[in-house]
Structure formats: structure tokens, C-alpha cells
PDB file of C-alpha atoms and ligand atoms in Angstrom:
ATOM      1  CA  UNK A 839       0.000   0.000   0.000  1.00 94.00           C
ATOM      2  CA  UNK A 840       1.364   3.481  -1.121  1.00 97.00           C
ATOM      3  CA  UNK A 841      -0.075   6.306   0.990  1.00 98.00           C
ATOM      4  CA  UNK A 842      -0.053   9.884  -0.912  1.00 98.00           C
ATOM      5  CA  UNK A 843      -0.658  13.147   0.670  1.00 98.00           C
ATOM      6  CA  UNK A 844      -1.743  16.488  -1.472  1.00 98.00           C
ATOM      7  CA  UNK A 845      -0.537  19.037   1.222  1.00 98.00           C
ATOM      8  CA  UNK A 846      -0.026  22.596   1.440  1.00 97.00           C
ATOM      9  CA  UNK A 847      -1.333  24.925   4.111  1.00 96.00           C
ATOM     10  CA  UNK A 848      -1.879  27.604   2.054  1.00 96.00           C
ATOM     11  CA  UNK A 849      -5.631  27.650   0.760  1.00 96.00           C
ATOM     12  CA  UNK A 850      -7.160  27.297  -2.366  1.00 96.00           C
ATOM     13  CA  UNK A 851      -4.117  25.804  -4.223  1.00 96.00           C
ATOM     14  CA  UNK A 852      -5.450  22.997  -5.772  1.00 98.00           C
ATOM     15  CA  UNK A 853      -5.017  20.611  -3.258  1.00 98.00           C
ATOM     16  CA  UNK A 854      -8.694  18.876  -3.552  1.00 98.00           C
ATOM     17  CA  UNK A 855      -8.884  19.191  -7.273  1.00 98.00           C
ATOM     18  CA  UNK A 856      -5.402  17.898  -7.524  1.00 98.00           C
ATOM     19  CA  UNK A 857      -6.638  14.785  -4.635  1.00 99.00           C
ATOM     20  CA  UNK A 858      -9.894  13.817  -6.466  1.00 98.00           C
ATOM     21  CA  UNK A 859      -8.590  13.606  -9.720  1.00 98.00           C
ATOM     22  CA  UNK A 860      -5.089  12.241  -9.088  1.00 98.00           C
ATOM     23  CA  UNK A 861      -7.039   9.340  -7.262  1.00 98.00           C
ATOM     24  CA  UNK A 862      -9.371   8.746 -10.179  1.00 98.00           C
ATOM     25  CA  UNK A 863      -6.754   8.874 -12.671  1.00 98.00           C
ATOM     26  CA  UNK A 864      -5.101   5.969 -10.526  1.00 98.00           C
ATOM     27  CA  UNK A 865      -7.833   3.983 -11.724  1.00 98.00           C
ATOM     28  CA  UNK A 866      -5.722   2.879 -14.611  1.00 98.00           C
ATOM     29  CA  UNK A 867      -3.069   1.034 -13.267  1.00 98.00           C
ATOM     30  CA  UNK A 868      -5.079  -0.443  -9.616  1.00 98.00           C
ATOM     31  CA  UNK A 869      -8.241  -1.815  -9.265  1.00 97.00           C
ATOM     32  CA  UNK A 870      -8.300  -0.942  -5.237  1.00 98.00           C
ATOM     33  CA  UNK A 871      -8.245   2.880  -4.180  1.00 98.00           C
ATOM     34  CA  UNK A 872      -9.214   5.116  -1.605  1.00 98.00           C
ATOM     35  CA  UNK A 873      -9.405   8.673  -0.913  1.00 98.00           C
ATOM     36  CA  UNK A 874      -9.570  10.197   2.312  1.00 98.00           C
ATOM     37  CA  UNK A 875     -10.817  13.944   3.121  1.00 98.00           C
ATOM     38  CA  UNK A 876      -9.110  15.311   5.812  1.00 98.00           C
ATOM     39  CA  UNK A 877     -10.450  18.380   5.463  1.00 98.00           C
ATOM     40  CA  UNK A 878     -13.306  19.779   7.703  1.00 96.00           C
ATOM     41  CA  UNK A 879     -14.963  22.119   4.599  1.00 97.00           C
ATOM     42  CA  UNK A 880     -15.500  18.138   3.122  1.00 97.00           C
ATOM     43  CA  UNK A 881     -14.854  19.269  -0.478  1.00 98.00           C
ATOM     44  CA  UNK A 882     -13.423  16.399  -1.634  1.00 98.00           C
ATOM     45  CA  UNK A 883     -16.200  14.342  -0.493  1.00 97.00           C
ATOM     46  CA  UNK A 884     -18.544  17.047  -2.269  1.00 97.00           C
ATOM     47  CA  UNK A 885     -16.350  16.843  -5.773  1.00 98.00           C
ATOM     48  CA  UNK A 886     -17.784  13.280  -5.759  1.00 98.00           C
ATOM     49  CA  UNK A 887     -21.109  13.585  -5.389  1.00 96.00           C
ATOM     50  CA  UNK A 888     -20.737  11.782  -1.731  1.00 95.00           C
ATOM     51  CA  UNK A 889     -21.928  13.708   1.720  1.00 89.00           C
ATOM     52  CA  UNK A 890     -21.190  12.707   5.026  1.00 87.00           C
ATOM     53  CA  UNK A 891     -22.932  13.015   8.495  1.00 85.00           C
ATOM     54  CA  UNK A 892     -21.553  13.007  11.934  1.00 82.00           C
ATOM     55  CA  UNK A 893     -21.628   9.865  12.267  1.00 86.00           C
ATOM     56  CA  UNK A 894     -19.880   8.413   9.224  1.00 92.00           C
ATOM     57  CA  UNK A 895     -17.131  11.075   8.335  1.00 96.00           C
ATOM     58  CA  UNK A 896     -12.953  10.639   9.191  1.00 97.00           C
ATOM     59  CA  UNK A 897     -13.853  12.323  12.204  1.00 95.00           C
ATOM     60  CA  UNK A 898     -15.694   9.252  13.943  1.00 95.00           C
ATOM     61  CA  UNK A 899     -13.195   7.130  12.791  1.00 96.00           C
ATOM     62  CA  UNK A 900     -10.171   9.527  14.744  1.00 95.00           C
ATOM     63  CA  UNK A 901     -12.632   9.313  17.441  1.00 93.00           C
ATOM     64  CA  UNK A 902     -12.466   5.677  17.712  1.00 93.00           C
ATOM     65  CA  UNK A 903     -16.353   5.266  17.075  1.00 94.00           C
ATOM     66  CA  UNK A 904     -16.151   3.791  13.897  1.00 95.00           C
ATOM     67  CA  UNK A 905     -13.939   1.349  11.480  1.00 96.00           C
ATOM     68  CA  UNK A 906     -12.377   3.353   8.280  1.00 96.00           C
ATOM     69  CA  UNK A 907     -14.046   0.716   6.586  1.00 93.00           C
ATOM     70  CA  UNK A 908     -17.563   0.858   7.876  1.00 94.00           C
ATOM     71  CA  UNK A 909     -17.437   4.236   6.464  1.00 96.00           C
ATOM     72  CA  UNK A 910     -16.388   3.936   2.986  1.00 97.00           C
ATOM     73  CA  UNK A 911     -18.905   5.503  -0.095  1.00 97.00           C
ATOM     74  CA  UNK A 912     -18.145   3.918  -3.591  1.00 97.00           C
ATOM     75  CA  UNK A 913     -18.154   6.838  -6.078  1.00 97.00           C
ATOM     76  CA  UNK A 914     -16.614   6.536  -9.809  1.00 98.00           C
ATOM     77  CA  UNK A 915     -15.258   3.069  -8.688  1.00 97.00           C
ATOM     78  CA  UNK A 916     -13.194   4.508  -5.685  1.00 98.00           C
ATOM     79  CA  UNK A 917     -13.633   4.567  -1.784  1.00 98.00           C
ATOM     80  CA  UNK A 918     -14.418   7.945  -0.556  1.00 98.00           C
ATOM     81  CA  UNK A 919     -13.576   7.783   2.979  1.00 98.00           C
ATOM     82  CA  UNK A 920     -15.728  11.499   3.619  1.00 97.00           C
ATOM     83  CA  UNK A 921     -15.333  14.572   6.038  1.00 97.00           C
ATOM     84  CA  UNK A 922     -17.918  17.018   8.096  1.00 93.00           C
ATOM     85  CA  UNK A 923     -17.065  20.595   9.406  1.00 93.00           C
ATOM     86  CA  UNK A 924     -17.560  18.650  12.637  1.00 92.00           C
ATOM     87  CA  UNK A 925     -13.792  17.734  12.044  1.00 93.00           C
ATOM     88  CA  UNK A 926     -12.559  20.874  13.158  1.00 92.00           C
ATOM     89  CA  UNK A 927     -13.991  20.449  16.480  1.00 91.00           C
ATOM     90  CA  UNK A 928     -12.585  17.202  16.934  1.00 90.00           C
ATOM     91  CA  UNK A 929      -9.032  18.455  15.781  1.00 87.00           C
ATOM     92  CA  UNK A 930      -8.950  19.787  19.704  1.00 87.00           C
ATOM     93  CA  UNK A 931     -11.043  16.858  21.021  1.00 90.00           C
ATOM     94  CA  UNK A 932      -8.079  14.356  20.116  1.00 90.00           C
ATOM     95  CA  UNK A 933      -5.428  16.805  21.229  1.00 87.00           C
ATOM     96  CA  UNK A 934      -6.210  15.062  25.192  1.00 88.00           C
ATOM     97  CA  UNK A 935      -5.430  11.925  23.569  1.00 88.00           C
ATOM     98  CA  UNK A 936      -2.199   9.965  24.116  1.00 90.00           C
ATOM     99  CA  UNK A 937      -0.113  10.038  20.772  1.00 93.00           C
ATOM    100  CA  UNK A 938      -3.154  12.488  19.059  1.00 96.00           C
ATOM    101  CA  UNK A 939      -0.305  12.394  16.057  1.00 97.00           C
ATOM    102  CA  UNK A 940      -1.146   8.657  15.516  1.00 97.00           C
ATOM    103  CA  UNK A 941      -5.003   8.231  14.785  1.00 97.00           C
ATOM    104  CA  UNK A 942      -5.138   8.200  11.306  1.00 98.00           C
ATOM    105  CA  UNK A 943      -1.989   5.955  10.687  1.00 98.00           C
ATOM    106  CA  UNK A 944      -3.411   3.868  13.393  1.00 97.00           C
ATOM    107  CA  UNK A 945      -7.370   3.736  11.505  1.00 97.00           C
ATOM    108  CA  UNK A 946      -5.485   2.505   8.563  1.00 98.00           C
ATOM    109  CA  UNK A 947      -3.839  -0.461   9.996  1.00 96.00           C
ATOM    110  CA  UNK A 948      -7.375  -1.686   9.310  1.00 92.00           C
ATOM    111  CA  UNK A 949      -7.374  -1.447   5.961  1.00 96.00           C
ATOM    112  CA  UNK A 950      -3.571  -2.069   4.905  1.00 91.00           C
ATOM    113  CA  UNK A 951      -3.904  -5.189   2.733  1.00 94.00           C
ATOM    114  CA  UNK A 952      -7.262  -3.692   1.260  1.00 96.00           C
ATOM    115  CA  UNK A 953      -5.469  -1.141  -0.864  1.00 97.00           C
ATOM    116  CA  UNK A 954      -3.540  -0.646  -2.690  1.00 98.00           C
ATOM    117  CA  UNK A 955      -3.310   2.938  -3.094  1.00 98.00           C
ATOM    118  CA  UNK A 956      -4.814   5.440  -0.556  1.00 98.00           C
ATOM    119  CA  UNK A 957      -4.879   9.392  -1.197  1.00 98.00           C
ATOM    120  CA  UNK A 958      -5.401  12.189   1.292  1.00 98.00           C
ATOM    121  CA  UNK A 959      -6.908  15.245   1.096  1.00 98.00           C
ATOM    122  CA  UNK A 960      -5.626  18.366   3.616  1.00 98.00           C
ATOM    123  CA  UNK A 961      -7.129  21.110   4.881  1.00 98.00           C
ATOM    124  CA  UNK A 962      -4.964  24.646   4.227  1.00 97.00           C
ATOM    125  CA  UNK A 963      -3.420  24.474   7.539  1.00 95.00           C
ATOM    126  CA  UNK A 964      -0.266  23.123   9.861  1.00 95.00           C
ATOM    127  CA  UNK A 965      -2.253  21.489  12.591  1.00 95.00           C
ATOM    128  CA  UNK A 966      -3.194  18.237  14.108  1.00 96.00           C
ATOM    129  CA  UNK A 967      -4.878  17.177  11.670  1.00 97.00           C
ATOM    130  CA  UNK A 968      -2.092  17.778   8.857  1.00 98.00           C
ATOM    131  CA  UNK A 969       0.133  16.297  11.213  1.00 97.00           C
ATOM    132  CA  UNK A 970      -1.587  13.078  11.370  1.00 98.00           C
ATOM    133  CA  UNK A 971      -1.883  12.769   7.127  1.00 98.00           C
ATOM    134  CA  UNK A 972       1.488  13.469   7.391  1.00 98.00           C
ATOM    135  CA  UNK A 973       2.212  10.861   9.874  1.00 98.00           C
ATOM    136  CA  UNK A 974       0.172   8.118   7.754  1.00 98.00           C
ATOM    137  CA  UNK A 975       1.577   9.211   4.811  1.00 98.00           C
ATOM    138  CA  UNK A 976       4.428   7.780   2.350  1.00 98.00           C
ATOM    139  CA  UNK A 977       4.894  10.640  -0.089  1.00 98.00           C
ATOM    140  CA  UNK A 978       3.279  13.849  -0.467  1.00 98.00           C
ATOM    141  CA  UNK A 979       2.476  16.108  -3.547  1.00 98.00           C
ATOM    142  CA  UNK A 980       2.703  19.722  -2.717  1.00 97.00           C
ATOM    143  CA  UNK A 981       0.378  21.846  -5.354  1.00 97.00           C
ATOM    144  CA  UNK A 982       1.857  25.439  -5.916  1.00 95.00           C
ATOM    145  CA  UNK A 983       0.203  27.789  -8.092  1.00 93.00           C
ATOM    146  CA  UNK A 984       1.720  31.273  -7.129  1.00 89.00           C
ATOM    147  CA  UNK A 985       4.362  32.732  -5.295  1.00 85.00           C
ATOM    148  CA  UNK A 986       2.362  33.029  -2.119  1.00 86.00           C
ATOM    149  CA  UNK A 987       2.038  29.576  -2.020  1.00 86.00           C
ATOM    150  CA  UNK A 988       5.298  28.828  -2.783  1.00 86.00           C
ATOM    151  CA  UNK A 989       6.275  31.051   0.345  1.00 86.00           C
ATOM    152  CA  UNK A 990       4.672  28.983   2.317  1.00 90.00           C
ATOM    153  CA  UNK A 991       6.640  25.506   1.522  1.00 94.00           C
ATOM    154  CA  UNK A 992       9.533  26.441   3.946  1.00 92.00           C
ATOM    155  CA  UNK A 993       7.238  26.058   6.501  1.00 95.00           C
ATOM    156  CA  UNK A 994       5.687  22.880   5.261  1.00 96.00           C
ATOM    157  CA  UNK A 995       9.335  21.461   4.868  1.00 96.00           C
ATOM    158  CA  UNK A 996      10.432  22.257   8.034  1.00 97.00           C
ATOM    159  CA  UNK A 997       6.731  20.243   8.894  1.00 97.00           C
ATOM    160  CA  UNK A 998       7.477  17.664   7.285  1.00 98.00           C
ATOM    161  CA  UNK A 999      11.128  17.033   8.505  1.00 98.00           C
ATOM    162  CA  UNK A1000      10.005  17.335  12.180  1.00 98.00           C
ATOM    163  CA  UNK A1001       7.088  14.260  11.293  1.00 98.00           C
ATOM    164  CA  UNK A1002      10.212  12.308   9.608  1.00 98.00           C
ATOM    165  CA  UNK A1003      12.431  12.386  12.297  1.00 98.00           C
ATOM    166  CA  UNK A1004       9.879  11.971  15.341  1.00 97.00           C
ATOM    167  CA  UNK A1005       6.978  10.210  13.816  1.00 97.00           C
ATOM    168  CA  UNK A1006       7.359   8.752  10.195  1.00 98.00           C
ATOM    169  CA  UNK A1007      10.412   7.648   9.291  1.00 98.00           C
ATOM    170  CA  UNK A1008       9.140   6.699   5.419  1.00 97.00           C
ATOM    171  CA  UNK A1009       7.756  10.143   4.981  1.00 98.00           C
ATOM    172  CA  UNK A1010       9.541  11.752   1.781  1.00 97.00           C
ATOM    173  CA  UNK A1011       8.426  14.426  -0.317  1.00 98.00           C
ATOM    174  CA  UNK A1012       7.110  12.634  -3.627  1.00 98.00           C
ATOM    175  CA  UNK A1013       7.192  15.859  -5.914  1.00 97.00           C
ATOM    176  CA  UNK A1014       6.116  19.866  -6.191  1.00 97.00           C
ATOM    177  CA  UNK A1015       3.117  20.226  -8.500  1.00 96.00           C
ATOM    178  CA  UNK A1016       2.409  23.402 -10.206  1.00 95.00           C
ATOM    179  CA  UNK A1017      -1.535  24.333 -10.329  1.00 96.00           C
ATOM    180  CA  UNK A1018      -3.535  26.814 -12.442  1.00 95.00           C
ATOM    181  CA  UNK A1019      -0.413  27.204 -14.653  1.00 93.00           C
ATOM    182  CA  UNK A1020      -1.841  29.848 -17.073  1.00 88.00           C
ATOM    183  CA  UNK A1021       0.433  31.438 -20.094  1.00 75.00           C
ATOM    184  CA  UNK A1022       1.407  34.235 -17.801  1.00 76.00           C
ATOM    185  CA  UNK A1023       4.646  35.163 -16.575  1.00 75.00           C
ATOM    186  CA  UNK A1024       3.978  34.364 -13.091  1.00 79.00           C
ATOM    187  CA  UNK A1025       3.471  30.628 -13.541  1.00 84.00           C
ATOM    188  CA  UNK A1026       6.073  30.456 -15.482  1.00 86.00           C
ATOM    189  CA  UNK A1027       8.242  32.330 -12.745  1.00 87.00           C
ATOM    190  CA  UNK A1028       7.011  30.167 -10.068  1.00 87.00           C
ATOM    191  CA  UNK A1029       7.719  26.577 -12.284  1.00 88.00           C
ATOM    192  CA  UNK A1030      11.088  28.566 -12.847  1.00 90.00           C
ATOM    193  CA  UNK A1031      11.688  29.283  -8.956  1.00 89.00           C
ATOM    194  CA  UNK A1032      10.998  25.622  -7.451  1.00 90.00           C
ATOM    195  CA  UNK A1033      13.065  24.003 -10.503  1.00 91.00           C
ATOM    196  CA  UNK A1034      16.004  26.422  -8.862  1.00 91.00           C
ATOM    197  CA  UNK A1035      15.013  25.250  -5.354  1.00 89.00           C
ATOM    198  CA  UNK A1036      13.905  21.971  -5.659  1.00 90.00           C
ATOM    199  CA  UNK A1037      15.469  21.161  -9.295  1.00 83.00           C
ATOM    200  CA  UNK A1038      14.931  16.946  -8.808  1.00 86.00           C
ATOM    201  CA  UNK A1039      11.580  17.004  -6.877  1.00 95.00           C
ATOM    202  CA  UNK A1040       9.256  19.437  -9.134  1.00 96.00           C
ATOM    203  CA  UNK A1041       7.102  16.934 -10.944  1.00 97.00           C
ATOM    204  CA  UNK A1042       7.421  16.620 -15.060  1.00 96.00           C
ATOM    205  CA  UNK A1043       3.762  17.270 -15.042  1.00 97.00           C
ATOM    206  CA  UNK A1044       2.092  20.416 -14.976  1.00 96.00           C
ATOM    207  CA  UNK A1045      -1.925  21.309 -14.420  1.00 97.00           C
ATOM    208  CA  UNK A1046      -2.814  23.999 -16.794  1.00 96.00           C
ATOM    209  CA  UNK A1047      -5.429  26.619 -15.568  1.00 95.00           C
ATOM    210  CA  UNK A1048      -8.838  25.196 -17.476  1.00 96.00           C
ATOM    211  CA  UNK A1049     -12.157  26.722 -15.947  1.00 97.00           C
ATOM    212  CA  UNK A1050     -13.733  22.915 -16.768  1.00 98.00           C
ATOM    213  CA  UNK A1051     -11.525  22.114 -13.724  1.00 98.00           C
ATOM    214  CA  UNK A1052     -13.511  24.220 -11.708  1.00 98.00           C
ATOM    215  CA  UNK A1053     -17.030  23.272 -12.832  1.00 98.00           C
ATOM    216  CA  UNK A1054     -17.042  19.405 -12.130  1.00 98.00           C
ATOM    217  CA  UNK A1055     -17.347  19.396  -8.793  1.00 98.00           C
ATOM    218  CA  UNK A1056     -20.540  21.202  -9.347  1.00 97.00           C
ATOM    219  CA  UNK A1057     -22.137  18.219 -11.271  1.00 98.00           C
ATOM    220  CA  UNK A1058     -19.719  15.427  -8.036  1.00 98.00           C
ATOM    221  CA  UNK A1059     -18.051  14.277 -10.602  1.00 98.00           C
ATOM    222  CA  UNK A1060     -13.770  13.808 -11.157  1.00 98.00           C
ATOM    223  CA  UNK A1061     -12.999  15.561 -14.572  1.00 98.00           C
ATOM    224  CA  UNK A1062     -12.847  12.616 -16.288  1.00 98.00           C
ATOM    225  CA  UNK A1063     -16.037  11.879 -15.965  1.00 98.00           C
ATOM    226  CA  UNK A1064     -17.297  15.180 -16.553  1.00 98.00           C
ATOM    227  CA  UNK A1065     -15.601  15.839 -19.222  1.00 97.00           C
ATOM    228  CA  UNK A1066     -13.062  13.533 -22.106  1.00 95.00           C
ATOM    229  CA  UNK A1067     -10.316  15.321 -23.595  1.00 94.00           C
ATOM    230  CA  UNK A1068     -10.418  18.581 -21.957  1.00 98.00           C
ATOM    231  CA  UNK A1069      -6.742  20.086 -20.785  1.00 98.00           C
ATOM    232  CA  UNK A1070      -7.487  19.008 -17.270  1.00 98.00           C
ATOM    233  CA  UNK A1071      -8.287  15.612 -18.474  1.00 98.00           C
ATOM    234  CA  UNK A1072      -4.890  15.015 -19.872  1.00 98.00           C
ATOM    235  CA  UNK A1073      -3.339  16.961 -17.547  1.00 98.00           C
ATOM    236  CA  UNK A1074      -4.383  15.316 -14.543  1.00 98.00           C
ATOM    237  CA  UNK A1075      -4.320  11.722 -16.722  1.00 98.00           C
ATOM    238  CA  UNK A1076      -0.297  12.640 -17.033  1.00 98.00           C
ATOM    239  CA  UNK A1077      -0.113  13.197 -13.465  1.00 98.00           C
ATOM    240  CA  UNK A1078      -1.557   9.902 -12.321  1.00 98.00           C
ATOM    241  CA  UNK A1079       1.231   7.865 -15.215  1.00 98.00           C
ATOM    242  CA  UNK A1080       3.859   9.714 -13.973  1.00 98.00           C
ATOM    243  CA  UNK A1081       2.501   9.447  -9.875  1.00 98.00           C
ATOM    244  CA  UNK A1082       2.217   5.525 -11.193  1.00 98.00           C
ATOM    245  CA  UNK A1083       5.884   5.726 -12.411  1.00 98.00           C
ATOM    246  CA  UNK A1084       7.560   7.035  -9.220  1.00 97.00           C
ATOM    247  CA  UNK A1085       5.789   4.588  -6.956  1.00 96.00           C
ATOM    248  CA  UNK A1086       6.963   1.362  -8.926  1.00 95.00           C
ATOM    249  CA  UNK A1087      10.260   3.256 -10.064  1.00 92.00           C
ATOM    250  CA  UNK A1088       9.679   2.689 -13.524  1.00 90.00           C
TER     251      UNK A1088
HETATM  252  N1  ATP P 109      -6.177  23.944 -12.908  1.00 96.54           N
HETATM  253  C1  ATP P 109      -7.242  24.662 -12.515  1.00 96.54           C
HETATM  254  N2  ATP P 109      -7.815  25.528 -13.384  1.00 96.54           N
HETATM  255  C2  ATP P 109      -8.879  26.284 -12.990  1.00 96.54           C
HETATM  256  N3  ATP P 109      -9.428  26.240 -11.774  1.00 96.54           N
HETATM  257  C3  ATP P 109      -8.906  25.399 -10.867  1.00 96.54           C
HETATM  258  C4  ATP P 109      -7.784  24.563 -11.190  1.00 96.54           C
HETATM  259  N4  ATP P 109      -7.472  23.838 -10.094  1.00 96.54           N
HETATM  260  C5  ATP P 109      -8.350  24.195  -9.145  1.00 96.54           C
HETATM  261  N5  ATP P 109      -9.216  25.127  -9.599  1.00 96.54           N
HETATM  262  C6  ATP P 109     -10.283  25.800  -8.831  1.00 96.54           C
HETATM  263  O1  ATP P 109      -9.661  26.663  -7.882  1.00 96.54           O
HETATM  264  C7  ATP P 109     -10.339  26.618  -6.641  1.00 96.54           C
HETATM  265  C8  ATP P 109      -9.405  26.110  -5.544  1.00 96.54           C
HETATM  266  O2  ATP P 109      -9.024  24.775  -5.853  1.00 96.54           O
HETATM  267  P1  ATP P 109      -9.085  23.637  -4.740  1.00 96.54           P
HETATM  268  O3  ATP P 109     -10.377  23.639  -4.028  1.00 96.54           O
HETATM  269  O4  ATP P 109      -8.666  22.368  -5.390  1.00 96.54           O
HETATM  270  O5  ATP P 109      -7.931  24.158  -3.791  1.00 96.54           O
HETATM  271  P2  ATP P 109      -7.587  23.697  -2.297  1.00 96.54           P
HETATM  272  O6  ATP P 109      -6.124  23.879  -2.136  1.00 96.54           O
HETATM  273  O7  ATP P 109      -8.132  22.353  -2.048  1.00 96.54           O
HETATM  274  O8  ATP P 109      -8.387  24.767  -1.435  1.00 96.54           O
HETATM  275  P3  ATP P 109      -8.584  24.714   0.170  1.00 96.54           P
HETATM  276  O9  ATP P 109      -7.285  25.134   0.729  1.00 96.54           O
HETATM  277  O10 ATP P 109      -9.700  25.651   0.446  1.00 96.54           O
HETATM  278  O11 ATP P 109      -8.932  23.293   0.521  1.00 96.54           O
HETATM  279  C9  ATP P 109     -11.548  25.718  -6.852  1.00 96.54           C
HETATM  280  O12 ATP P 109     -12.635  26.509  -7.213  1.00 96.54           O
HETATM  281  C10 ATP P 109     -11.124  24.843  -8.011  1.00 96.54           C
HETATM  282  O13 ATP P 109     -12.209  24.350  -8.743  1.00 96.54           O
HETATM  283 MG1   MG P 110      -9.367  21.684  -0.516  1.00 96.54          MG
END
């Protein structure tokens, strides 16, 4: 099972449109995936058609009242494992708990051999809550799509090392994604910026701004069912080979 995190604190990024349709475009190469929203606004959930109550969202599962997999909703052939604002109150319930870090790694003990591919969803912050995806996590894809965003990584990095050394030894940063790329100079500054930073880790694949993005969580559906051929279908088809190709190293 590879566990992959789309994480960045800042909001509006890309991060759910990046999750949703990174795990759909999985589809190709496993027949076993599931997508978690971490993320109290539930979006991800939402881009799929698929709504959760209190009762079956993440947040009963970090709560230890329900099984990750008593939970599931099957939408375009995936497991949608959904979210409820409700999950930002819990994010300070758990905090009494002992090892409040662990929860989500631990819920997916359950599920291990089930998968084998399991995406996460974040919410555009650096608490608990991102620290337990990152915990659970393999790799994570960090969406950038201006230089605000890309002000933020430093923070995220220095996030992410802290997890590695006291938490999650595995964790490793899979690639830097650039979002919303549009024709201007500024996307092409930013993909120019994180190639000087980060020249090995910023991913081959870019997602080119394309308003049809935007519109298919409106009907819950991933953009390739919404709609064939579009630039954000063959963008975010490119992302999931070459997502495919890192994992297996091929
Ligand atoms: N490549 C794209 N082209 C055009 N619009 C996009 C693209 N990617 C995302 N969007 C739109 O931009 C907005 C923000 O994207 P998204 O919700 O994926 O970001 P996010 O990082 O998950 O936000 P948040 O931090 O609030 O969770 C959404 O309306 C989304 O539909
Ligand atoms: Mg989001």
C-alpha cells in the first residue's frame, strides 16, 4: 500500500482538485483505491457527489467510534472515505489523547492489505490534523500555483522534517506540483523558482489553468467523468502515469 498526501497549508491551491482527480486517474493502473478527506470544509467528499454526516465522516473514525471501513462511499469506482465541518472540532477533542499524532496511521492499519493505493486530502493548515496525514503518509504532492504559495513551503518542509524524524520515518516528499499554470509570466516564474530550489523534486507534469476544472465538482463528478479530452483531463491523466511511475520506479 502506497499512501499519498496532497498538502499545502496555504488555501485554495489545488489541493482537492489535484486529490480527487489524481485518485481517479489511478484507476488505470489499480483496481483498489481510496481517498480520504481530511479536510473539515469536506470538499473532496462534495467533488464526488458523496456527503457525510456526523456519524460516518474521518472524524468518527479519529474518534475511535467507527472502522475506516464501515465508512467507505463507492463513487466513480473509488472509496471515498468522507469529512464534516464537525472535524474541526474534533481536531482539539483528540489533542487530550495519548499520541493524538497517531489516529489516522493507526485507523489505517485496518485497511492495509485492502489497498492498494490510498490518497489524502488536507485542509490549508499546519495542525493536528495535517500532522496526522502526514504521519500516515508515504509521499506527499505539494500543489503550488503562485508565489504566495510557494512562500509557504519552507514552513511545510520544516513540517514535514520534524514528522520524519519523530513520527514517520518513510515520509519523503514525492514531488512539487504546479496548479492553475496559465500562459502568464507568473506561472512560469514560479515553475522557474521551485526548478532552482527543488530542481529533482518538481514533478514533469504540470496542471494547466482550465475553468472545466472548476465546474465538475458542481455536477460530483472527477474531470474525467465530466468531461473527455479537456486540458485538465490530460493533464491530470499525465499526473496519475507519472505518480504511477515514481511509486513502482519505472
Ligand atoms: N487547474 C485549474 N484551473 C482552474 N481552476 C482550478 C484549477 N485547479 C483548481 N481550480 C479551482 O480553484 C479553486 C481552488 O481549488 P481547490 O479547491 O482544489 O484548492 P484547495 O487547495 O483544495 O483549497 P482549500 O485550501 O480551500 O482546501 C476551486 O474553485 C477549483 O475548482
Ligand atoms: Mg481543498
Amino acid at each position: 500500500m502506497e499512501t499519498i498526501a496532497i498538502i499545502n497549508q496555504k488555501g485554495g491551491v489545488g489541493k482537492t482538485t489535484t486529490a480527487v482527480n489524481l485518485a481517479v486517474a489511478l484507476k488505470k493502473y489499480y483496481a483498489k483505491i481510496m481517498l480520504i478527506d481530511m479536510d473539515p470544509q469536506g470538499n473532496a467528499g462534495t467533488h464526488l457527489g458523496v456527503r457525510a454526516d456526523m456519524d460516518n465522516s474521518i472524524g468518527a473514525v479519529l474518534l475511535g467510534e467507527k472502522k475506516i471501513k464501515d465508512i467507505v462511499i463507492r463513487s466513480e469506482n473509488i472509496d471515498v472515505v468522507p469529512s464534516n465541518i464537525n472535524l474541526s472540532g474534533i481536531e482539539y477533542n483528540i489533542a487530550n489523547e495519548i499520541a493524538p499524532q497517531m489516529l489516522l496511521r493507526d485507523a489505517l492499519k485496518d485497511v492495509e492489505y485492502e489497498y492498494e493505493v490510498i490518497v489524502i486530502d488536507s485542509p490549508p493548515s499546519l495542525g493536528l490534523l495535517s500532522v496526522n496525514v502526514l504521519t500516515a503518509a508515504d509521499k506527499v504532492i505539494i500543489p503550488v500555483n503562485d508565489y504566495l504559495a510557494m512562500e509557504g513551503v519552507s514552513a511545510l518542509l520544516e513540517t514535514i522534517n520534524k514528522v520524519k524524524k519523530k513520527l514517520n520515518g518513510k515520509l519523503d516528499v514525492m514531488g512539487y506540483l504546479v496548479t492553475m499554470k496559465d500562459f502568464t509570466s507568473i506561472s512560469n516564474e514560479v515553475l522557474e523558482r521551485l526548478q532552482s530550489h527543488f530542481s529533482n523534486k518538481v514533478l514533469d507534469t504540470t496542471i494547466r489553468e482550465n475553468t472545466v476544472l472548476a465546474q465538475a465538482p458542481g455536477y460530483g463528478k472527477s474531470i474525467f467523468e465530466y468531461k473527455k479530452n479537456c486540458n485538465g483531463f490530460k493533464d491530470y491523466e499525465a499526473l496519475g502515469e507519472e505518480v504511477y511511475r515514481k511509486i513502482n520506479k519505472v
